[in-house]
XYZ file of C-alpha atoms in Angstrom:
585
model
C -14.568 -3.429 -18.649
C -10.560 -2.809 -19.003
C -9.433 -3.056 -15.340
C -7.242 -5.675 -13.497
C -8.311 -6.716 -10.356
C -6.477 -6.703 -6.863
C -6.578 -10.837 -5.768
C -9.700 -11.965 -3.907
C -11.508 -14.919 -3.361
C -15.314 -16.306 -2.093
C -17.623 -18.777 -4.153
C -21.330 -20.469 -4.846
C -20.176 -23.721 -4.138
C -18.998 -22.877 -0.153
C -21.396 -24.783 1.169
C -21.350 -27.869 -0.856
C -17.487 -27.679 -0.576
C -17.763 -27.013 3.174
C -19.834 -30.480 3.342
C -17.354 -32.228 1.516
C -14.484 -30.923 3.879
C -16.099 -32.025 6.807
C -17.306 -35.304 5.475
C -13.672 -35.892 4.526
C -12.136 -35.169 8.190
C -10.683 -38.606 9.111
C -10.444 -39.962 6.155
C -8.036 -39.634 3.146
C -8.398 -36.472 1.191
C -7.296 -37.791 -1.810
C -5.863 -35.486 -4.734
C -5.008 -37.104 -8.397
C -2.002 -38.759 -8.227
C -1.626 -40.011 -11.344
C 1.441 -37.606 -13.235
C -0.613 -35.608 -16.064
C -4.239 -36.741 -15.951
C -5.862 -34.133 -13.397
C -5.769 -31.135 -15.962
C -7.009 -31.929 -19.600
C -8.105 -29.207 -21.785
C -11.669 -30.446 -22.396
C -12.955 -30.837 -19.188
C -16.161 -28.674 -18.865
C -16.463 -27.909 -15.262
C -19.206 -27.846 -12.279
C -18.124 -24.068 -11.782
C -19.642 -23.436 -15.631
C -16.485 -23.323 -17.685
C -16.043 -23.773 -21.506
C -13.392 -25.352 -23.697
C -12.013 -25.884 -26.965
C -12.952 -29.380 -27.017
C -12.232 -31.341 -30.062
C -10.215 -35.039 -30.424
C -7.488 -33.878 -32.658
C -4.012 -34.388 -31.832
C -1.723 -32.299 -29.546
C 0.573 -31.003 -31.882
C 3.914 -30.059 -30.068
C 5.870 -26.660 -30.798
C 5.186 -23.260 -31.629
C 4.643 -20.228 -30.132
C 1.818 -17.823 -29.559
C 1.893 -13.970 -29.289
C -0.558 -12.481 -26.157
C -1.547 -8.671 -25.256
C -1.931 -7.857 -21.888
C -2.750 -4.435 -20.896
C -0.587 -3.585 -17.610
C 3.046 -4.385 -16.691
C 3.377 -7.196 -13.988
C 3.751 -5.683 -11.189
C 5.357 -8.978 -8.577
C 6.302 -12.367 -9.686
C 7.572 -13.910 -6.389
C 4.759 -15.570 -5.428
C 4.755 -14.698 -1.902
C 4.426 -10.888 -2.534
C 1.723 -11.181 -5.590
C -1.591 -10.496 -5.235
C -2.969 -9.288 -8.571
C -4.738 -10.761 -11.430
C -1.633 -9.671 -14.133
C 0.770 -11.063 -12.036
C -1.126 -14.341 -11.357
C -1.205 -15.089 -15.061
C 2.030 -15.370 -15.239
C 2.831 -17.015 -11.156
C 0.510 -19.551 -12.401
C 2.705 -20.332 -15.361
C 6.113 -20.456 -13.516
C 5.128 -21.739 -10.135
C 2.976 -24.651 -8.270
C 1.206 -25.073 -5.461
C 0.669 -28.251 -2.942
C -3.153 -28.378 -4.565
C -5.130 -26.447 -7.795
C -8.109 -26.891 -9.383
C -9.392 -29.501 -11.753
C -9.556 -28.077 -15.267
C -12.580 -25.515 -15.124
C -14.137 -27.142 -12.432
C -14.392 -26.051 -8.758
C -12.433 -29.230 -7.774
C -9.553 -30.083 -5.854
C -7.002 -32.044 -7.036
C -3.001 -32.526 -6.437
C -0.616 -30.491 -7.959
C 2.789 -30.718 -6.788
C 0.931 -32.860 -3.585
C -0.063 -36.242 -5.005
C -2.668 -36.630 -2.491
C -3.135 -35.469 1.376
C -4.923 -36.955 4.676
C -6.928 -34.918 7.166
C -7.136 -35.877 11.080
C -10.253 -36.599 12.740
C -10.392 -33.176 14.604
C -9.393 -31.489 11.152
C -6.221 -29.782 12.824
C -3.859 -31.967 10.946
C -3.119 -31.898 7.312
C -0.916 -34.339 5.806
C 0.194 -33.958 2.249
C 2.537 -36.330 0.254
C 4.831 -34.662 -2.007
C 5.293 -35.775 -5.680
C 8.242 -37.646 -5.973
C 11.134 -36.622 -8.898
C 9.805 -33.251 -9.288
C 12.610 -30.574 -10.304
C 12.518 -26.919 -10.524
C 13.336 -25.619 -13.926
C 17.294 -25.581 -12.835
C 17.054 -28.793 -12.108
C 17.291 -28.440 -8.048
C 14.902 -31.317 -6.774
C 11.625 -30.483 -4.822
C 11.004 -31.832 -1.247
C 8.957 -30.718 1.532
C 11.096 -28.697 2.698
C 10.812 -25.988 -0.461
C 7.223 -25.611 1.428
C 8.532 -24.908 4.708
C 10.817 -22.348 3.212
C 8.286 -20.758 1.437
C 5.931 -20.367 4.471
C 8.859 -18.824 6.115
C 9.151 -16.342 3.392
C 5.149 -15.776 3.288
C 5.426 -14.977 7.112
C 8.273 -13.111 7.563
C 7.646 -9.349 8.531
C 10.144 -8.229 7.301
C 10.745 -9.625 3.730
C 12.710 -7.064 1.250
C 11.985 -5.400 -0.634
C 8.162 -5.890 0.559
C 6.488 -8.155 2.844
C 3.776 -11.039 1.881
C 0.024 -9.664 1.605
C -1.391 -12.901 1.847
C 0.589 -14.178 5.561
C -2.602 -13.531 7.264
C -4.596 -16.383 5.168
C -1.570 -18.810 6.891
C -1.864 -17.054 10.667
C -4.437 -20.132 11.925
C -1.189 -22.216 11.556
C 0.538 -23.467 14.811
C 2.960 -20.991 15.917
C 2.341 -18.634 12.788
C 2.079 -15.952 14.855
C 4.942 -15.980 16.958
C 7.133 -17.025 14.033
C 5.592 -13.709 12.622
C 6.276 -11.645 15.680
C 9.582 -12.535 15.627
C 9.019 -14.723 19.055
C 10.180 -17.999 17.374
C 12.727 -19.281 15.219
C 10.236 -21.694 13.190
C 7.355 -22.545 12.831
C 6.260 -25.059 15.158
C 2.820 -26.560 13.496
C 5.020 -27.099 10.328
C 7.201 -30.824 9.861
C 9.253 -32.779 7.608
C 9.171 -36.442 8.940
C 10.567 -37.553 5.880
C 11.855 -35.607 2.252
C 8.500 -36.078 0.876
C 5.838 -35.656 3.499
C 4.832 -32.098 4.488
C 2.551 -31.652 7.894
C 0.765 -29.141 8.733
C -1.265 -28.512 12.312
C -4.114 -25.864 12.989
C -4.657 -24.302 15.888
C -8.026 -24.417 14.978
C -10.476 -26.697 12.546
C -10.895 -24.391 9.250
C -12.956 -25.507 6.599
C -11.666 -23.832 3.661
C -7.951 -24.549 4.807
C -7.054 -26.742 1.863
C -8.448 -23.938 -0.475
C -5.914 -21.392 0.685
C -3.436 -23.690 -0.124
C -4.531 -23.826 -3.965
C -3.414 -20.180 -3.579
C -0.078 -19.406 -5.151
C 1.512 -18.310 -1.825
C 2.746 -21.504 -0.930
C 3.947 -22.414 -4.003
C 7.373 -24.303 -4.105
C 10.643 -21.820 -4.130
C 13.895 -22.876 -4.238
C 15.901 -21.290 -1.081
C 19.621 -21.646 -2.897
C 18.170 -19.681 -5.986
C 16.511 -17.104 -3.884
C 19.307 -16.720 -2.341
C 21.451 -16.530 -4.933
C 19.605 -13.652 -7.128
C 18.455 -11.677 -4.002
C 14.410 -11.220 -3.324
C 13.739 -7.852 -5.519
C 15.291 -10.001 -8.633
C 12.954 -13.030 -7.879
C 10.076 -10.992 -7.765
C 11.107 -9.244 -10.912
C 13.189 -10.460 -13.221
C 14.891 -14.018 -12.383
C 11.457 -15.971 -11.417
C 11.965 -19.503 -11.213
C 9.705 -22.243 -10.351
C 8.245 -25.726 -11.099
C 5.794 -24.846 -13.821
C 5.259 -25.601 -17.574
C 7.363 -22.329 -18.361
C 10.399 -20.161 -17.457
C 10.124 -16.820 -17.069
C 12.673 -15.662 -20.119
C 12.708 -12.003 -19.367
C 9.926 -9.205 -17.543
C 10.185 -5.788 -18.738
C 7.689 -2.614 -18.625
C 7.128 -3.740 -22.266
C 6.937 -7.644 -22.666
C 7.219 -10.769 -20.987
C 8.478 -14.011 -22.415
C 8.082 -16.978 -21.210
C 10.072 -20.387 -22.692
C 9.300 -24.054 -22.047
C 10.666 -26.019 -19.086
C 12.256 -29.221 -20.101
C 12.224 -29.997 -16.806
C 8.634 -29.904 -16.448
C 7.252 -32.819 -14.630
C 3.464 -33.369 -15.791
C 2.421 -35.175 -19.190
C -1.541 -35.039 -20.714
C -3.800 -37.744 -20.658
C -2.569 -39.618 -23.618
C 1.289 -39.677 -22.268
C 2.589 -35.633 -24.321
C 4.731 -34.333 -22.677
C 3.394 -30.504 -21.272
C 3.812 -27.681 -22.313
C 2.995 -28.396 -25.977
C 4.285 -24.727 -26.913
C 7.415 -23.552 -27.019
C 7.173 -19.846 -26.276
C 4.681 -17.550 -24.670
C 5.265 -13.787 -25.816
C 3.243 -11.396 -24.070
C 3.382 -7.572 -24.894
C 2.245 -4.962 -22.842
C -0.012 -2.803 -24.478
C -2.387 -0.588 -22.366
C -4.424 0.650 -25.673
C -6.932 -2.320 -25.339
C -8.682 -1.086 -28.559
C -5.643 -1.556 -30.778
C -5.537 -5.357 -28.265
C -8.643 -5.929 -29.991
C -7.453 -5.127 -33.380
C -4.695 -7.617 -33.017
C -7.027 -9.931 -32.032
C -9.073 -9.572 -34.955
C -6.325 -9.558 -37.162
C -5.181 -13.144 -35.752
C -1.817 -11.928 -34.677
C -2.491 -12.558 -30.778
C -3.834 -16.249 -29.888
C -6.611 -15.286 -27.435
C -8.124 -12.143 -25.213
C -9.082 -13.165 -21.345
C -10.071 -11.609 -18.059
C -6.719 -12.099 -16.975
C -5.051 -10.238 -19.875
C -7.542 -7.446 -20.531
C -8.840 -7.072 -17.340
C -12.490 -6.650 -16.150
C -14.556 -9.084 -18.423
C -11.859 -9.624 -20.793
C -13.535 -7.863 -23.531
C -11.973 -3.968 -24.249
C -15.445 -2.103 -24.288
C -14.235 -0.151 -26.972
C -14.340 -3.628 -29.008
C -17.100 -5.042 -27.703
C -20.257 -4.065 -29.887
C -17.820 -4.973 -33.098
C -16.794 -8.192 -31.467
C -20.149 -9.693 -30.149
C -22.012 -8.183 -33.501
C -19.680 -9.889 -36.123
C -20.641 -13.595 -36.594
C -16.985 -14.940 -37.068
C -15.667 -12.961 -34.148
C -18.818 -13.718 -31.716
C -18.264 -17.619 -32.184
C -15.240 -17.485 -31.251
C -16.235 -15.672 -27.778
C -17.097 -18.295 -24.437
C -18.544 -16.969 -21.091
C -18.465 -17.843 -17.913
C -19.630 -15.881 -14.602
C -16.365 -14.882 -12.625
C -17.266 -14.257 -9.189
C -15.599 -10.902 -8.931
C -16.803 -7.939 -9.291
C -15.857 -4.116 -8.980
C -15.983 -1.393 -6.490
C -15.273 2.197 -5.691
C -14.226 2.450 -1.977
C -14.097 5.040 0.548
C -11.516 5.715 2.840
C -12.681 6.180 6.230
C -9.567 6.862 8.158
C -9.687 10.061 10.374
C -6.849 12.114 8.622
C -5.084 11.506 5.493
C -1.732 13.315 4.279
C -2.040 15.190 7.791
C -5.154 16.957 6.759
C -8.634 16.171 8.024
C -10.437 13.524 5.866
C -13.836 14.278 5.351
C -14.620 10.457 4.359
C -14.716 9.723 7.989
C -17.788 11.361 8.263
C -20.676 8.985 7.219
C -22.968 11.087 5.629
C -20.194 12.241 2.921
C -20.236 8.709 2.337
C -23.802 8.280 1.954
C -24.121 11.230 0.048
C -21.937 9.649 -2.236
C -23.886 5.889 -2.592
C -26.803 8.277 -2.795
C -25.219 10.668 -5.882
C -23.681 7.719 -7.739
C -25.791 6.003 -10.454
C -24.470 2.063 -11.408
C -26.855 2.200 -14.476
C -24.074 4.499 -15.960
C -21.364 1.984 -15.656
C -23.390 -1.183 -17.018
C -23.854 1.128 -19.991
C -20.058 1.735 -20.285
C -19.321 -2.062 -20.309
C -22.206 -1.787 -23.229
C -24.535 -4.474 -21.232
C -21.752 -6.959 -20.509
C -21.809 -6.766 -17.073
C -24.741 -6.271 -14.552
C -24.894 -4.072 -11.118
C -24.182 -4.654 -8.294
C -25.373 -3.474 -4.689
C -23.248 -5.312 -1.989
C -19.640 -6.404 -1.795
C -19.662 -9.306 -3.481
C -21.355 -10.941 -6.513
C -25.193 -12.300 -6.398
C -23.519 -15.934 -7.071
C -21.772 -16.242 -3.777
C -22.904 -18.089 -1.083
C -24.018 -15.243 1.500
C -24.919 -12.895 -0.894
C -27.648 -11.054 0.679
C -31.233 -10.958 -1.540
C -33.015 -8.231 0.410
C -30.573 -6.075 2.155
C -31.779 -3.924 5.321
C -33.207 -0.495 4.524
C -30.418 1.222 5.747
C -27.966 -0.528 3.775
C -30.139 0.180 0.199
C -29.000 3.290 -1.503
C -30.958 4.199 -4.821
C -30.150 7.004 -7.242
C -31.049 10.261 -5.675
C -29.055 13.350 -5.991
C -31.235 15.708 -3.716
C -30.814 13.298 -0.743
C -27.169 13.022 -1.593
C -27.099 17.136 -1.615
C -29.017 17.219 1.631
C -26.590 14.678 3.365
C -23.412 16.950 2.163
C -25.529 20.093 3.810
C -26.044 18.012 6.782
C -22.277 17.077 7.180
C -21.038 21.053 6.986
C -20.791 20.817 3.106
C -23.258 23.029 1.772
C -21.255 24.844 -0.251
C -19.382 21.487 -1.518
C -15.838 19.894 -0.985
C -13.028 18.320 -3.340
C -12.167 15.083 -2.500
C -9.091 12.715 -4.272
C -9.697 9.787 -6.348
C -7.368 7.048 -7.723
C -7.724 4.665 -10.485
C -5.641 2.949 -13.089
C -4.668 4.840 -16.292
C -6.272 2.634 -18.714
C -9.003 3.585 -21.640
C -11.828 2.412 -20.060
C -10.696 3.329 -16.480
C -10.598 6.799 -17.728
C -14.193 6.711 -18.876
C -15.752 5.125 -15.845
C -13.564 7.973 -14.205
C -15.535 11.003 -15.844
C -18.484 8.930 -15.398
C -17.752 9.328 -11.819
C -16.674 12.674 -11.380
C -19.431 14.048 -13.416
C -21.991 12.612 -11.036
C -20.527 13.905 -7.971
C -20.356 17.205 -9.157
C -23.942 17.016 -9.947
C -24.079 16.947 -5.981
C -21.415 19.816 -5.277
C -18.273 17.017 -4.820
C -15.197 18.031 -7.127
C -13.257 15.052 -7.825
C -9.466 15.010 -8.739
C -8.457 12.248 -10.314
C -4.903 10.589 -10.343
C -4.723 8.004 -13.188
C -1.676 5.772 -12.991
C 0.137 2.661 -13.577
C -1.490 -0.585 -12.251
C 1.779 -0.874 -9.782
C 1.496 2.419 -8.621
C -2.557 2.449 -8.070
C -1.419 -0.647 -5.852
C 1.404 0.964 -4.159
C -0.868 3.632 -3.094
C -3.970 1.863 -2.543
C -2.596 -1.040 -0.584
C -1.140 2.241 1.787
C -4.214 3.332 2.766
C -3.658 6.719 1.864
C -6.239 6.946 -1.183
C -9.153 8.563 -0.287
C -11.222 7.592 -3.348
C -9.964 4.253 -5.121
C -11.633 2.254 -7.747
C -10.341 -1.418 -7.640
C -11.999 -5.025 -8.447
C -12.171 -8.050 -6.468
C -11.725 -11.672 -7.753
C -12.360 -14.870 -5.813
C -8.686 -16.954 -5.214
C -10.521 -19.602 -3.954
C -13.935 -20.782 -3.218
C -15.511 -18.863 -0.005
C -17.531 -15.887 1.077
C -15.034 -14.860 3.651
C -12.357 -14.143 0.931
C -14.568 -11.040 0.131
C -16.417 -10.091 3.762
C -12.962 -10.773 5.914
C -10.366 -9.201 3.791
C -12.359 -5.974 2.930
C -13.486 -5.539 6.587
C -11.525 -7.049 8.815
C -9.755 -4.563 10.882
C -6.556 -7.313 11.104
C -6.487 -6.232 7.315
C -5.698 -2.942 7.562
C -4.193 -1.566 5.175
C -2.714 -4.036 2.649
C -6.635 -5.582 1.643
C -8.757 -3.232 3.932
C -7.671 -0.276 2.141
C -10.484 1.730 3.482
C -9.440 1.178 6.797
C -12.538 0.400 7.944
C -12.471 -0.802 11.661
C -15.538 -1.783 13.574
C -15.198 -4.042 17.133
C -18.387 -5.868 16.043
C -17.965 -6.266 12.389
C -14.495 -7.939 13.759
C -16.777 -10.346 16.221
C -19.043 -11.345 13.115
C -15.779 -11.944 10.858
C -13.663 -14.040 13.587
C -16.781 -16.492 14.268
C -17.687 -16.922 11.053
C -13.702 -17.862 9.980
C -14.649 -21.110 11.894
C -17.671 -21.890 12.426
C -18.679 -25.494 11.236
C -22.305 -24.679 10.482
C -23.027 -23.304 6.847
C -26.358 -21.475 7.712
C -24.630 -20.097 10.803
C -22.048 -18.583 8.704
C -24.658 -17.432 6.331
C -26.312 -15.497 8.818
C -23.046 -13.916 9.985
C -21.996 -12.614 6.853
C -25.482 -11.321 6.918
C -24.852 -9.027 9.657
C -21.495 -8.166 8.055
C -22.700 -6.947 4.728
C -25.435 -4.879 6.280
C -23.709 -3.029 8.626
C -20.623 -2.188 6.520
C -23.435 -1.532 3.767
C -25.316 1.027 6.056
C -21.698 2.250 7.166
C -20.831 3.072 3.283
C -17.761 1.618 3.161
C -17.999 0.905 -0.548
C -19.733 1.540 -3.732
C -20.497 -1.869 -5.189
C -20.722 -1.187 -9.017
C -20.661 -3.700 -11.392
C -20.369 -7.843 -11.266
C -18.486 -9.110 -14.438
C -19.437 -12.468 -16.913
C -15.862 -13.048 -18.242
C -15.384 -12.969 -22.043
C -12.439 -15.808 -23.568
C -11.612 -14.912 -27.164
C -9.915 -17.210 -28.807
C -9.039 -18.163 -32.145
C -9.797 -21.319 -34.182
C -6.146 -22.142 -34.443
C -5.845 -22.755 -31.024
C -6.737 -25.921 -29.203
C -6.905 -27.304 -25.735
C -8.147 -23.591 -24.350
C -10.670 -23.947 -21.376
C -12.425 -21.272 -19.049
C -12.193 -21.055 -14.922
C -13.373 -18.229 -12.486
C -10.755 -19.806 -10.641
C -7.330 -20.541 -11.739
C -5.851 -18.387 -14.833
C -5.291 -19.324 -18.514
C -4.373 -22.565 -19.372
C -0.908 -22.261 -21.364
C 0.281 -25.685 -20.663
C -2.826 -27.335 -22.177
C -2.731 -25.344 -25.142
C -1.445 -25.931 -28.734
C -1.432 -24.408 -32.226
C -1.976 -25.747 -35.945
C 1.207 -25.911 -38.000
C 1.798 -22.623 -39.378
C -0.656 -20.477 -37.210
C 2.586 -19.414 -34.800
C 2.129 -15.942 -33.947
């Protein structure tokens, strides 16, 4: 599948990771803080990753060439929320905490390691000492504070945060957001290099948000230097392995940062490359051909989109010996969806998605067989909103949250709702090959069952603009996990406090909100379990979405390059990797 996913989050591991949490409360949290060893590129990870493992020497220089298929929409990393843009905030910017290789553990990033109180309200993290942005401005604590500012101020220009709700169980988050305070009151700085942060309540997965890229360190003089619209387009700058050279609708470059603070395990210096060019090419098939042709250095999820394989490429790909070895899996915990808008009017006109049986005529009319067959097997369905490897995911869904493939009911629903004679209803989707496909796909079934859809096929940023508005009435979009929980799914679809930015469907239900809330801190892993429960049946029975497909991500990568590794977590590795002499592309 060719499609780039709006950010999400949710995982298998939950409950072992909820375990560890609590197990942890009161004692030290500790993340690696040793400069350069928590990352190497042949660590194989619990989460199921893969690498390009071999004991050959990091060989420094070069430069590799990259396709992706959509322009990046946001680089500041407090407005981001996209899978194209994350490839890149991940290679510019740094968190407090990230993952460890292709695992599903924490470890320090720009924290070198970080204490939890007793009640598991306080968080204490220790800030690397002698880190430097790529200007060479030193990082403290305070970059943090800064950044949480940023993350929670309403009013940011040119466009507020999407993620400040994730950081609202802060201490006096809210009322810095309402405008009622001046700062943040849960948030210190006893020192340059110690960061606190206090909870108004116990939340398990707190430490996982903060792996995000959110709170990643900024630099306040620089922001305020270039202005917010340039930092979130043009004059990134960060901590990470690489400095964002130039962003255009047509490439991004991105140069090494000899300021970068982290070294591999034997004592290299990272990055190991010297340049990262990455064009923008939305004609995944000729993606594929440059793949084949050895003039790009690897295909991913991140770059193609959907399962990181183009499906026009895919039988030649997976069929060809030479090209098929060079392919690694991995399950990605996302998956894709069409949803329905359920708000009362839209444009000023009557919507006729608010009425539920247009809905379920639609689960009813829609067949998900058709869309496994378009990602020619890759992928499998689907039939709740989120993947079959998250903890929560429901086996045996209520009857009245099941819809199979049957056009007559559909048809009788659409009589029932005052559509006999049929209705024409707005759809919006991405302008990519594939997403075309999937689109007539789509609009052929429904008008097997008397609904005309119009489709509006556009840019990747302007399928967000207008999504993220709530004013689509039809939208196809994709979810992957940011970090390791079930709620990242079932409280930012659903939640009505996520209207409209995530809950573009503006679905609203009193109860559903109830479910959501309790299970956002509850301690007990089978309690939350059972809550989500609730939650996925109801806004199942309430067609709020059409679950179709749940992706297995495809790496390509050639033999040339080394250090490569998988993660349905974090993005793709370019500080780990390296090139043989003479294989620059």
């Amino acid at each position: 599948m060719s499609m780039s996913w709006k950010k999400g989050l949710a995982t298998v591991s939950s409950v072992a990771m909820i375990g560890v949490l609590l197990a942890g409360c009161g004692t030290s949290n500790t993340g690696n803080s040793s400069s350069g060893s928590s990352n190497t590129a042949s660590t194989n990870g619990s989460s199921g990753g893969t690498s390009t493992s071999d004991n050959s020497k990091p060989v420094e220089g070069g430069s590799i060439t990259l396709d992706i298929t959509q322009a990046v929409p946001d680089l500041d990393p407090a407005v981001a929320f996209d899978t194209n843009s994350a490839e890149i905030e991940q290679q510019v910017y740094e968190p407090l905490v990230t993952y460890k290789g292709s695992t599903d553990q924490l470890t320090g990033d720009l924290a070198t390691d970080w204490t939890v109180s007793t009640d598991g309200k306080t968080y204490t993290f220790h800030i690397r000492n002698g880190v430097k942005f790529s200007n060479g401005d030193p990082v403290t604590a305070k970059n943090f504070v800064y950044q949480l500012q940023r993350i929670l101020d309403k009013n940011l220009q040119p466009k507020p945060s999407p993620g400040y709700t994730f950081f609202l169980n802060i201490t006096g988050a809210q009322a810095y957001y309402d405008g009622k305070a001046k700062s943040i009151s849960g948030v210190s700085t006893p020192d340059d290099y110690t960061l606190v942060i206090k909870l108004d309540k116990p939340q398990q997965y707190f430490i996982k948000i903060l792996a995000m890229p959110f709170l990643s360190a900024t630099d306040p003089s620089f922001v305020n230097k270039v202005g917010n619209a340039a930092f979130d387009t043009t004059k990134s700058m960060g901590t990470g392995p690489f400095i964002l050279q130039s962003n255009s609708q047509s490439q991004v470059v991105l140069v090494k940062n000899p300021n970068y603070w982290q070294k591999d395990s034997q004592g290299n210096q990272l990055p190991y490359l010297d340049k990262v060019t990455i064009n923008i090419n939305n004609n995944s098939q000729l993606d594929a051909l440059h793949w084949e042709q050895g003039k790009t250095a690897f295909m991913s999820p991140w770059l193609m989109g959907g399962d990181g394989l183009p499906a026009s490429a895919y039988a030649t790909i997976m069929n060809t010996p030479k090209y098929k070895q060079l392919v690694m899996q991995q399950p990605e915990n996302s998956f894709f969806y069409i949803g329905l808008n359920m708000k009362k009017t839209l444009d000023g006109k009557p919507n006729p998605l608010s009425n539920i049986k247009v809905r379920q005529a639609i689960e009813y009319g829609f067949d998900r067989s058709q869309y496994v067959k378009l990602e020619n097997g890759a992928d499998k369905p689907v039939n709740e909103p989120m993947p079959d490897s998250i903890e929560g995911f429901v086996k045996n869904l209520d009857p009245s949250a099941q819809y199979s493939f049957d056009p007559n009911k559909a048809k009788q629903l659409l009589k029932d709702a005052g559509y006999a004679n049929g209705l024409t209803l707005d759809m919006w989707n991405r302008d990519t090959e594939t997403a075309k496909k999937e689109d007539q796909a789509f609009q052929a079934m429904m008008k097997n069952i008397g609904i005309n859809i119009n489709l509006h096929e556009v840019t990747f940023k302007d399928f967000l603009t207008k999504a993220m508005s709530g004013t689509a009435p039809i939208y196809f979009s994709g979810w992957n996990q940011d970090y390791p929980d079930a709620s990242d799914f079932l409280n930012t679809f659903f939640n009505t406090n996520q209207i409209p930015e995530n809950n573009m469907s503006n679905y609203s239900d009193p109860q559903v909100d109830q479910w959501l809330n309790a299970a956002e801190f509850d301690a007990s892993a089978s309690d939350r379990d059972n809550l989500y429960a609730k939650v996925i049946n109801k806004v199942m029975s309430d067609a709020v979405f059409v679950p179709t497909t749940e992706t297995v991500g495809h790496w390509s990568v050639q033999s040339w390059v080394h250090g490569f590794y998988t993660s349905n977590i974090t993005y793709d590795p370019m500080a780990y990797i390296w090139v043989d002499p003479g294989h620059n592309s």
